[in-house]
PDB file of C-alpha atoms in Angstrom:
ATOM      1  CA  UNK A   1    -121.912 106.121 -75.198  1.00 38.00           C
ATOM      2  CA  UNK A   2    -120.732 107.681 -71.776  1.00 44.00           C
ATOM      3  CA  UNK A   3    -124.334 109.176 -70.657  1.00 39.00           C
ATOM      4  CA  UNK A   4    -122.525 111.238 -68.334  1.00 39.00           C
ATOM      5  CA  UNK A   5    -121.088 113.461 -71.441  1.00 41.00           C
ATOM      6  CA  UNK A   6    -124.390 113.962 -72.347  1.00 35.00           C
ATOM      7  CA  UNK A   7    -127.216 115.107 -69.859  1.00 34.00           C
ATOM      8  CA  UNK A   8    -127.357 118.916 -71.256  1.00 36.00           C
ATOM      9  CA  UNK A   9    -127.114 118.102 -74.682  1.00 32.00           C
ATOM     10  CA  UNK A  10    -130.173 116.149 -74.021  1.00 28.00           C
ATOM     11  CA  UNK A  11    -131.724 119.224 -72.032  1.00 28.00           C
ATOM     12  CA  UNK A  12    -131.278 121.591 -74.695  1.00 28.00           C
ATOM     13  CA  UNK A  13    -132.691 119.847 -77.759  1.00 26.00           C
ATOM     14  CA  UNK A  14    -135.398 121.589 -79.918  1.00 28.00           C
ATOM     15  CA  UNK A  15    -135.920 118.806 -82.571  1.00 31.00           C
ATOM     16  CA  UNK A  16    -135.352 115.155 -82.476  1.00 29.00           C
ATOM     17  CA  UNK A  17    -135.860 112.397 -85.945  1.00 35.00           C
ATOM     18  CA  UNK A  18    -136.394 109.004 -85.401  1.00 36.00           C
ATOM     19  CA  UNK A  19    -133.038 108.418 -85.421  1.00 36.00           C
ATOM     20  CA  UNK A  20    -130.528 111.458 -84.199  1.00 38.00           C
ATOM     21  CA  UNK A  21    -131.456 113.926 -81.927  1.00 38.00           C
ATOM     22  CA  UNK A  22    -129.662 117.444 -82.181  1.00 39.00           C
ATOM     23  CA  UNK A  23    -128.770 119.959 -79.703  1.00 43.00           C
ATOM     24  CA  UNK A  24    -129.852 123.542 -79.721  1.00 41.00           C
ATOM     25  CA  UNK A  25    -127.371 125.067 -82.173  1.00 43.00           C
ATOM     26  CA  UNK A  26    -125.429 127.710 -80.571  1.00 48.00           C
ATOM     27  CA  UNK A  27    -124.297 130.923 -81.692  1.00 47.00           C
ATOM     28  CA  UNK A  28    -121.427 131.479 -84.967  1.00 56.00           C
ATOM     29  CA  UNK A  29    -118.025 132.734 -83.179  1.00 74.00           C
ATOM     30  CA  UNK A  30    -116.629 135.494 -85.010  1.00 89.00           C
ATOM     31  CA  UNK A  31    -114.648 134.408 -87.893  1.00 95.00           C
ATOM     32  CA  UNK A  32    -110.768 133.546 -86.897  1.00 95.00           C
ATOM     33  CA  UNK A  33    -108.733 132.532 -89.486  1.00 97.00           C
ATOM     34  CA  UNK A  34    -105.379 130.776 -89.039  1.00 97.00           C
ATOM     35  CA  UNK A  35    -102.554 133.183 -89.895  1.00 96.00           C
ATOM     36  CA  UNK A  36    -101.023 132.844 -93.653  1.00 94.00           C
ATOM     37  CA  UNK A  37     -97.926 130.959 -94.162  1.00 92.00           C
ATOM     38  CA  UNK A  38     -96.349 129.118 -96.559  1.00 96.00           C
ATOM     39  CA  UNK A  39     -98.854 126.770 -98.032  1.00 98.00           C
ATOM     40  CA  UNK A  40     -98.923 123.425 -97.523  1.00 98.00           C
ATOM     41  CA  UNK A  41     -98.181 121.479-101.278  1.00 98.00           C
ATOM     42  CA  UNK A  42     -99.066 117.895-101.014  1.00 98.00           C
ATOM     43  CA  UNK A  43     -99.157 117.532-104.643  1.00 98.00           C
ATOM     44  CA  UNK A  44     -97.952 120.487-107.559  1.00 98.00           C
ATOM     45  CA  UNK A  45     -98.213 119.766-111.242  1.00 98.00           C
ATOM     46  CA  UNK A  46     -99.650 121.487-114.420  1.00 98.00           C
ATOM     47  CA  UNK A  47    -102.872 120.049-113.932  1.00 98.00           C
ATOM     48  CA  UNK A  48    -103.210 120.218-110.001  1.00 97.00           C
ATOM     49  CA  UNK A  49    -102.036 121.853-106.950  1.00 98.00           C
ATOM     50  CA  UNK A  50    -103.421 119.604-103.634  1.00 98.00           C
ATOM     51  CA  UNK A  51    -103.084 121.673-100.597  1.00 98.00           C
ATOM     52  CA  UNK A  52    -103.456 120.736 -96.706  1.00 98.00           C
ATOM     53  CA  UNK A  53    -105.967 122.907 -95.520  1.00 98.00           C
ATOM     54  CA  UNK A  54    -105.698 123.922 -91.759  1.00 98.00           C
ATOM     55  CA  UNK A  55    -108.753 123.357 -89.603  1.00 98.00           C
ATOM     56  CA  UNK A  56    -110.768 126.982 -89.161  1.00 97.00           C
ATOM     57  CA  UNK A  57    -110.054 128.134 -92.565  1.00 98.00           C
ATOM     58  CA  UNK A  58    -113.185 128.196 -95.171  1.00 98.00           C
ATOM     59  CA  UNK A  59    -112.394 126.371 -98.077  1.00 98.00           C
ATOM     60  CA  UNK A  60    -114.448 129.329-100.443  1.00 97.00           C
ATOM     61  CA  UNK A  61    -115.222 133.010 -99.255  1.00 96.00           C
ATOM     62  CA  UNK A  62    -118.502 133.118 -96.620  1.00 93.00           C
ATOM     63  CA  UNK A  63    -120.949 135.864 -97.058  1.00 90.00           C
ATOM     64  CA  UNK A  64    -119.198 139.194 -95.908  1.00 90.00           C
ATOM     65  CA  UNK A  65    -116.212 141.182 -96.424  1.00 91.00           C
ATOM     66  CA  UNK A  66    -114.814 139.371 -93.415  1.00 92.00           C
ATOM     67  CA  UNK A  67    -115.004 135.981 -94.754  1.00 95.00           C
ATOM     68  CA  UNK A  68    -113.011 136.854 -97.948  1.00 96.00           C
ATOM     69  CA  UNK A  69    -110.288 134.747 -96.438  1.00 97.00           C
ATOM     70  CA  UNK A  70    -110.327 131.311 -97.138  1.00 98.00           C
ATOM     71  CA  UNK A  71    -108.232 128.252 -98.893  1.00 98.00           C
ATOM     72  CA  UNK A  72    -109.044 129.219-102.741  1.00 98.00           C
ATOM     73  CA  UNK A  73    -107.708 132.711-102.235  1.00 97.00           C
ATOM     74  CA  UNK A  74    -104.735 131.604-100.683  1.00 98.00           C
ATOM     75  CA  UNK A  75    -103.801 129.311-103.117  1.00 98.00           C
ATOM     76  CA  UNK A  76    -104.758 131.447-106.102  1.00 98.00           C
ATOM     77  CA  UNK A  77    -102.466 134.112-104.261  1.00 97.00           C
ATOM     78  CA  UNK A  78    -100.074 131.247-105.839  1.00 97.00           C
ATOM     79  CA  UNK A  79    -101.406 129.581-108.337  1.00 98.00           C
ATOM     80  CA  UNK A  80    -103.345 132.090-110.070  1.00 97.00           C
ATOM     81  CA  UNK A  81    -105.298 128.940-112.320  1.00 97.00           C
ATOM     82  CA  UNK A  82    -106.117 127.253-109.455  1.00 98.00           C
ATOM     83  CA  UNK A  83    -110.002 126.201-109.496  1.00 98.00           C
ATOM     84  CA  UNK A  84    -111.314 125.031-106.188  1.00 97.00           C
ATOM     85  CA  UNK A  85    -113.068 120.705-107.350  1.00 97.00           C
ATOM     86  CA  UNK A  86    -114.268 119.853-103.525  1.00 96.00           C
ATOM     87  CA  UNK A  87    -114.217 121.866-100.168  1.00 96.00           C
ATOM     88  CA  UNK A  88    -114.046 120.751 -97.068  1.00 97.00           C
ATOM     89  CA  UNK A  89    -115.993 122.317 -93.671  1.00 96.00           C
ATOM     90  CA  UNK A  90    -114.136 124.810 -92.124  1.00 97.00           C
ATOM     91  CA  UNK A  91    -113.235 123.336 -88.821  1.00 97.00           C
ATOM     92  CA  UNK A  92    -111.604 119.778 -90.907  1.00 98.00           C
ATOM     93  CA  UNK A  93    -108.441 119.385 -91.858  1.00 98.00           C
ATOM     94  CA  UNK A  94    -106.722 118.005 -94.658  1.00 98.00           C
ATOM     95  CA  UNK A  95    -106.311 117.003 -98.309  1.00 98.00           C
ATOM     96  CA  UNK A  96    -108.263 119.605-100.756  1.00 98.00           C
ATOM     97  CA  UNK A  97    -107.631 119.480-104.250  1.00 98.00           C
ATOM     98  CA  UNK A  98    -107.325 122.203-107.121  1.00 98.00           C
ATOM     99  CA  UNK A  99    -107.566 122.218-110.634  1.00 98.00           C
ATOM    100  CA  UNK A 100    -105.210 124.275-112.554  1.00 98.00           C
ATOM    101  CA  UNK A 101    -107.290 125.294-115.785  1.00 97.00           C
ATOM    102  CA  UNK A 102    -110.498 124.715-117.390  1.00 98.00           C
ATOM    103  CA  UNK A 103    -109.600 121.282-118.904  1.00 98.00           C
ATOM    104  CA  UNK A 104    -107.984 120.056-115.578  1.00 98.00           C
ATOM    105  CA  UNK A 105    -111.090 121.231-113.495  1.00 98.00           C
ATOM    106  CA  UNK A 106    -114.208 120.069-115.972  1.00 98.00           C
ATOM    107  CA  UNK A 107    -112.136 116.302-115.586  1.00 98.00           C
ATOM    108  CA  UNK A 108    -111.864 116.233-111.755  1.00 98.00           C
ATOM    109  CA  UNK A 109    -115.256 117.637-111.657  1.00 97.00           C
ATOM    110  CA  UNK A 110    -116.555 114.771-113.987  1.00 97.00           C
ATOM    111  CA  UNK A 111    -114.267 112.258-112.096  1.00 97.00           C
ATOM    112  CA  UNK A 112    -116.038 113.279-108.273  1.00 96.00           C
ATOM    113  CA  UNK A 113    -119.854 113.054-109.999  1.00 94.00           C
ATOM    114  CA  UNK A 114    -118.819 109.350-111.536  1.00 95.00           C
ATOM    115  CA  UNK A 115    -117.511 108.675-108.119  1.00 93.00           C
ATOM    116  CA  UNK A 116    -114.021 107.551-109.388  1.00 96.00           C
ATOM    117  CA  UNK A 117    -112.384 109.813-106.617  1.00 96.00           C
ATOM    118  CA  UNK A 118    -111.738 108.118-103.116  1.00 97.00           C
ATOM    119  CA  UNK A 119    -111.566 109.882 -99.908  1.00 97.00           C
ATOM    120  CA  UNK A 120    -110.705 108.402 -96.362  1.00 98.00           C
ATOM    121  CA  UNK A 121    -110.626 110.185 -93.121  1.00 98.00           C
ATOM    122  CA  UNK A 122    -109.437 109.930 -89.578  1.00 98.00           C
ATOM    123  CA  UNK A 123    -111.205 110.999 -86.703  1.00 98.00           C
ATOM    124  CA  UNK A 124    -111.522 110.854 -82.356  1.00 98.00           C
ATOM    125  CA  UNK A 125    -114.875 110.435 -81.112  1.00 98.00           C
ATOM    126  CA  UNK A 126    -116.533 110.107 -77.525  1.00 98.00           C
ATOM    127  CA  UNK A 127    -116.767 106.436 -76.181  1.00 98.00           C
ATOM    128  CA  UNK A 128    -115.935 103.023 -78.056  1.00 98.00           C
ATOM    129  CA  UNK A 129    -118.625 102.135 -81.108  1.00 98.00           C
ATOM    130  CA  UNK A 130    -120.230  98.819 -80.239  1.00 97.00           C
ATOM    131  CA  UNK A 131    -118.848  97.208 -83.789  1.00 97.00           C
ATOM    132  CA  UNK A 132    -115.301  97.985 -84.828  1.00 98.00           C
ATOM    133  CA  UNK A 133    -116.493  98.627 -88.329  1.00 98.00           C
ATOM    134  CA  UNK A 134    -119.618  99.020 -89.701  1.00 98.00           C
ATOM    135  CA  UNK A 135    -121.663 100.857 -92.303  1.00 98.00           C
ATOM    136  CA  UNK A 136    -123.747 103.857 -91.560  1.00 98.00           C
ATOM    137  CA  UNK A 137    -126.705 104.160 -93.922  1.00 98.00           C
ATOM    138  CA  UNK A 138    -128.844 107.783 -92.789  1.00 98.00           C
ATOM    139  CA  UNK A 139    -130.484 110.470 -95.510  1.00 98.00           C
ATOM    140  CA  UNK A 140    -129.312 113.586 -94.705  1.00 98.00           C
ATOM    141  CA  UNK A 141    -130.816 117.251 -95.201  1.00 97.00           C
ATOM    142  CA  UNK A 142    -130.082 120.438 -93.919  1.00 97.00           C
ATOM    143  CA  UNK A 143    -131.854 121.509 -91.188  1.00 96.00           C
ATOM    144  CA  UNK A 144    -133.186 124.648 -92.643  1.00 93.00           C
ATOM    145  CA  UNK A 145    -134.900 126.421 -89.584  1.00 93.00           C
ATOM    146  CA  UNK A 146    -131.442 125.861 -87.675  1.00 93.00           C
ATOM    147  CA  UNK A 147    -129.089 126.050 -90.598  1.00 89.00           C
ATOM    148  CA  UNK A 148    -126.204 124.974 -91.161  1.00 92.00           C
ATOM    149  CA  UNK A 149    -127.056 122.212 -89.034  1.00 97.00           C
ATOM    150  CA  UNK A 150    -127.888 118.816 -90.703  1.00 97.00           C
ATOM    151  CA  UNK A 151    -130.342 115.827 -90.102  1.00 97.00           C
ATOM    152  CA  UNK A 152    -131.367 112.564 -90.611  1.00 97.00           C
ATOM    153  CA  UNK A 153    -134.826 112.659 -92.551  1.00 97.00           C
ATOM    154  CA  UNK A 154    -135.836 109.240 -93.813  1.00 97.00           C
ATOM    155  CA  UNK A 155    -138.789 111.232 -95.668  1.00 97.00           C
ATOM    156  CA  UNK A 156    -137.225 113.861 -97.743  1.00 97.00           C
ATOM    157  CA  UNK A 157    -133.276 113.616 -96.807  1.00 97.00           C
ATOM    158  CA  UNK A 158    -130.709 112.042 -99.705  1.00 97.00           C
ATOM    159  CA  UNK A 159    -129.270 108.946 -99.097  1.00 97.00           C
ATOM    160  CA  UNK A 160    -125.910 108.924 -97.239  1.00 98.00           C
ATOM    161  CA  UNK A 161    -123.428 106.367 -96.724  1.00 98.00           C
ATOM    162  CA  UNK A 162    -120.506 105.937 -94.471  1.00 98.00           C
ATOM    163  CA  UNK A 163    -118.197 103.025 -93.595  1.00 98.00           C
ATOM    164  CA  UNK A 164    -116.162 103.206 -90.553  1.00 98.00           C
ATOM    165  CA  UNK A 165    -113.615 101.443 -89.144  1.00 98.00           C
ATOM    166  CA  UNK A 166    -112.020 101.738 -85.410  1.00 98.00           C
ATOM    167  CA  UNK A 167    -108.503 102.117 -85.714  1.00 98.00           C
ATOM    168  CA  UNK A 168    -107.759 102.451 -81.489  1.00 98.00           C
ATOM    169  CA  UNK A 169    -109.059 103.112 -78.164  1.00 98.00           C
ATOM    170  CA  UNK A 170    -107.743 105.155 -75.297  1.00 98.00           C
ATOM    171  CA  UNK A 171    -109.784 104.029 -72.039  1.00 98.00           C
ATOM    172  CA  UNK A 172    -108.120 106.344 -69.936  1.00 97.00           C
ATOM    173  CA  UNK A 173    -110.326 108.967 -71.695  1.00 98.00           C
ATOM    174  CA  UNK A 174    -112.552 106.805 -73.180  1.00 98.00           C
ATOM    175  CA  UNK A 175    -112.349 108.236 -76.912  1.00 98.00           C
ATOM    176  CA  UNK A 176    -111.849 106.064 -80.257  1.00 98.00           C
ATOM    177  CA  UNK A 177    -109.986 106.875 -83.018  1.00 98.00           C
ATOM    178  CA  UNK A 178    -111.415 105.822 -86.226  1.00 98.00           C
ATOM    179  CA  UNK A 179    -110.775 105.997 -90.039  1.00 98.00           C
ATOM    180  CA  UNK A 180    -113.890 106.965 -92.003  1.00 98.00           C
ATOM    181  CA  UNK A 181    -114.650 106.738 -95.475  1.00 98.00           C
ATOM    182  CA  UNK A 182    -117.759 108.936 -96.900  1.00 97.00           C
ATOM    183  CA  UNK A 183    -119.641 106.926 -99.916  1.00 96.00           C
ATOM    184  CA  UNK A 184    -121.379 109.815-100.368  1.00 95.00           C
ATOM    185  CA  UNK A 185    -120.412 113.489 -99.959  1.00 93.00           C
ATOM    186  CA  UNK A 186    -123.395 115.301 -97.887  1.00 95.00           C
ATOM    187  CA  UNK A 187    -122.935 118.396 -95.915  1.00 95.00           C
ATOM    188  CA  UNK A 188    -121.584 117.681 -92.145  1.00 98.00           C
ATOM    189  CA  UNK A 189    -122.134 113.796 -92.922  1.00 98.00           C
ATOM    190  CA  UNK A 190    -119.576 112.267 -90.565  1.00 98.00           C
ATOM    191  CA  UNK A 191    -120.263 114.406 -87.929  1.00 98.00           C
ATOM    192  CA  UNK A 192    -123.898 113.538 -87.989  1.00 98.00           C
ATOM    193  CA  UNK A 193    -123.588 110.044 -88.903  1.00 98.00           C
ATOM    194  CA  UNK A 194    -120.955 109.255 -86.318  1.00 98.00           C
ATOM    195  CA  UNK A 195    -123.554 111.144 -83.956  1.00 98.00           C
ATOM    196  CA  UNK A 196    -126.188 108.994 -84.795  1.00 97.00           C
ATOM    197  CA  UNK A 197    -123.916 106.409 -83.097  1.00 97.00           C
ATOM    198  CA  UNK A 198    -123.719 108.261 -79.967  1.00 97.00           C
ATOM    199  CA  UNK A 199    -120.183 109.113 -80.876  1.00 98.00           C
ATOM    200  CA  UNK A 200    -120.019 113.000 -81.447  1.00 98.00           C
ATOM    201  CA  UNK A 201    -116.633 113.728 -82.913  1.00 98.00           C
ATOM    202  CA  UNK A 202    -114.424 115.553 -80.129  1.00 98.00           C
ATOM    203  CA  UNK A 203    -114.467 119.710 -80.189  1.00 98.00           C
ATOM    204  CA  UNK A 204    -117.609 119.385 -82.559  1.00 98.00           C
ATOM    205  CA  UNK A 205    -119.115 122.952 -81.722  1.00 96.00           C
ATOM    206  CA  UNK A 206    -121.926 122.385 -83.934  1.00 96.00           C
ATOM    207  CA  UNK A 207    -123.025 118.738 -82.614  1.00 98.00           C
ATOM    208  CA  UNK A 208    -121.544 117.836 -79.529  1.00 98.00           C
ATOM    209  CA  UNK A 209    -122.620 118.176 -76.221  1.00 97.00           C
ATOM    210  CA  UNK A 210    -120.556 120.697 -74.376  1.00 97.00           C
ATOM    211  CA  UNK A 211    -118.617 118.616 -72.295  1.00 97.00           C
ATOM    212  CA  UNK A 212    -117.090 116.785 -75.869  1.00 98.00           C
ATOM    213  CA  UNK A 213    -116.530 120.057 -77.700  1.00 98.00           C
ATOM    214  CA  UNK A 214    -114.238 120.967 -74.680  1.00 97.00           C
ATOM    215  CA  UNK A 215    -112.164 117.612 -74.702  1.00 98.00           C
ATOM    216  CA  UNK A 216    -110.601 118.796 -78.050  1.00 98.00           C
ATOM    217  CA  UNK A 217    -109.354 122.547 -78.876  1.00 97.00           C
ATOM    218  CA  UNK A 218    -110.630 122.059 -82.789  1.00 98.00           C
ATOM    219  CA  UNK A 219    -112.736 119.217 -84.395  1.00 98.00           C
ATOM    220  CA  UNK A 220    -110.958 116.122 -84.390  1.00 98.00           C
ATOM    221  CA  UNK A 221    -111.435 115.139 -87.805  1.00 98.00           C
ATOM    222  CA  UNK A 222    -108.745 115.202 -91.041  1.00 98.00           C
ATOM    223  CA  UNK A 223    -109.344 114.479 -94.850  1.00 98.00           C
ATOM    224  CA  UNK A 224    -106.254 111.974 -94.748  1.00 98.00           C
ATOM    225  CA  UNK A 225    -106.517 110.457 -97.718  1.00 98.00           C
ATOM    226  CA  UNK A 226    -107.059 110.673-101.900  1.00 97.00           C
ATOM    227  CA  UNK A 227    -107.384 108.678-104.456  1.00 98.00           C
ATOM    228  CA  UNK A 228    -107.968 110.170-108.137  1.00 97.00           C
ATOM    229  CA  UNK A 229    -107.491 109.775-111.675  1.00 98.00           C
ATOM    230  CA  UNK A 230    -105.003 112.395-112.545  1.00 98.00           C
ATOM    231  CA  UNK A 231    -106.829 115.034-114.807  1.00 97.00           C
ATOM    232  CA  UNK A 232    -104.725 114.704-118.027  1.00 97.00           C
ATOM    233  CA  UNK A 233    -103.034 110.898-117.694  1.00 96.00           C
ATOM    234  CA  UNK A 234    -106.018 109.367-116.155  1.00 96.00           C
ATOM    235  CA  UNK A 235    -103.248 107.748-114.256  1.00 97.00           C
ATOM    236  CA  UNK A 236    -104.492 106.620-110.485  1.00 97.00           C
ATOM    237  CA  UNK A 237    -102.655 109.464-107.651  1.00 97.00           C
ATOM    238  CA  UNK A 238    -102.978 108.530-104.380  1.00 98.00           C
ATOM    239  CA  UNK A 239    -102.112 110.977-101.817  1.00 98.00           C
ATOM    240  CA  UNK A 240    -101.912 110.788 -98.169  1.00 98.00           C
ATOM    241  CA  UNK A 241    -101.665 113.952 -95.027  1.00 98.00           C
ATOM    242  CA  UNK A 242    -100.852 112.718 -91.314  1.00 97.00           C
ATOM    243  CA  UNK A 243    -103.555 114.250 -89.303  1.00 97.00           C
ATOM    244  CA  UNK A 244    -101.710 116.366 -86.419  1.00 95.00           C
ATOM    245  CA  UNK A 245    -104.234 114.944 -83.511  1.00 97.00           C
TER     246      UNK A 245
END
């Protein structure tokens, strides 16, 4: 890690594990949506409608009438049967996936708690890991003081598991892009697992220090691939999104 990206965050910290320490978190913006547009169909069938989901959109409504705005309602603005299976945070990008119907949504539902579904992501962090792929293995829990920040907790947080892979380096700017794939689906777990690296994820607002948050105008990370048994043919769908970073 580049220790000159990361004096203040150091400065500023109010809680450190044994393994990650956090910076202070800082204030929630005011809620921004992008503006609607056509949406973006990956996938459309019967059973399923996948969707690219742009980065600062929720994937659900947040608390308040000015958080009603989000993914689901867009695509039920649509697809009136669509029924949200997974979200994603609101600052990632990429592949989100909606069942269309009862049936379709109790089999994806069944199919992500077996863990037959798949997911891959790309991402740009800070510096160069020391291994160009590895396996991070960190419980996670939220941070409930400091909410919706996340930790590392190896006495009450669930087990989490992420494999990475780095796919290139730039050392002009000293940033790696990687492809990660989350064994496990825990709240904000690559960003904190690739931060207990000492590789924040570039325009993290929530974990980086400030001088990483401003190398990026969003969070650098995209849900670029899936791979699922289709709802009603149990047939294997694989779908892929190009992350625009």
């Amino acid at each position: 890690m580049r220790a000159n990206h990361y004096p203040d965050t150091l400065r500023r910290l109010t809680w450190m594990t044994d393994t990650v320490a956090q910076p202070m978190p800082t204030p929630m913006s005011a809620y921004l949506p992008p503006p609607h547009g056509a949406l973006d169909v990956v996938y459309l069938d019967d059973a399923l409608v996948v969707v690219n989901k742009p980065s600062g959109l929720l994937s659900v409504p947040g608390r308040g009438a000015d958080k009603l705005d989000c993914m689901a309602s867009r695509v039920q603005a649509d697809f009136a049967d669509a029924l949200i299976v997974h979200r994603l945070d609101m600052e990632t990008s990429g592949l989100l996936i909606f069942a269309r119907g009862q049936a379709a949504h109790r089999a994806l539902n069944y199919a992500f708690q077996t863990r037959q579904v798949d997911k891959s992501y790309v991402a740009v962090v800070d510096g160069r890991p020391a291994a160009d792929a590895g396996e991070i293995a960190l419980p996670l829990i939220c941070d409930w003081p400091n909410r919706p920040l996340q930790k590392v907790d190896h006495d009450i947080g669930k087990p989490s598991l992420t494999r990475y892979k780095v796919l290139s380096h730039d050392p002009e700017t000293d940033t790696t892009r990687v492809a990660l794939e989350p064994l496990t689906g825990r709240s904000h777990q690559l960003r904190v697992h690739m931060l207990s690296l000492g590789h924040a994820i570039l325009g993290d607002a929530l974990y980086a220090s400030e001088n990483v948050q401003k190398m990026a105008p969003r969070l650098l990370l995209h849900a670029c691939a899936l791979s699922i048994p289709h709802p009603v043919s149990g047939e294997r769908l694989s779908l892929v999104s190009a992350p625009e970073f």
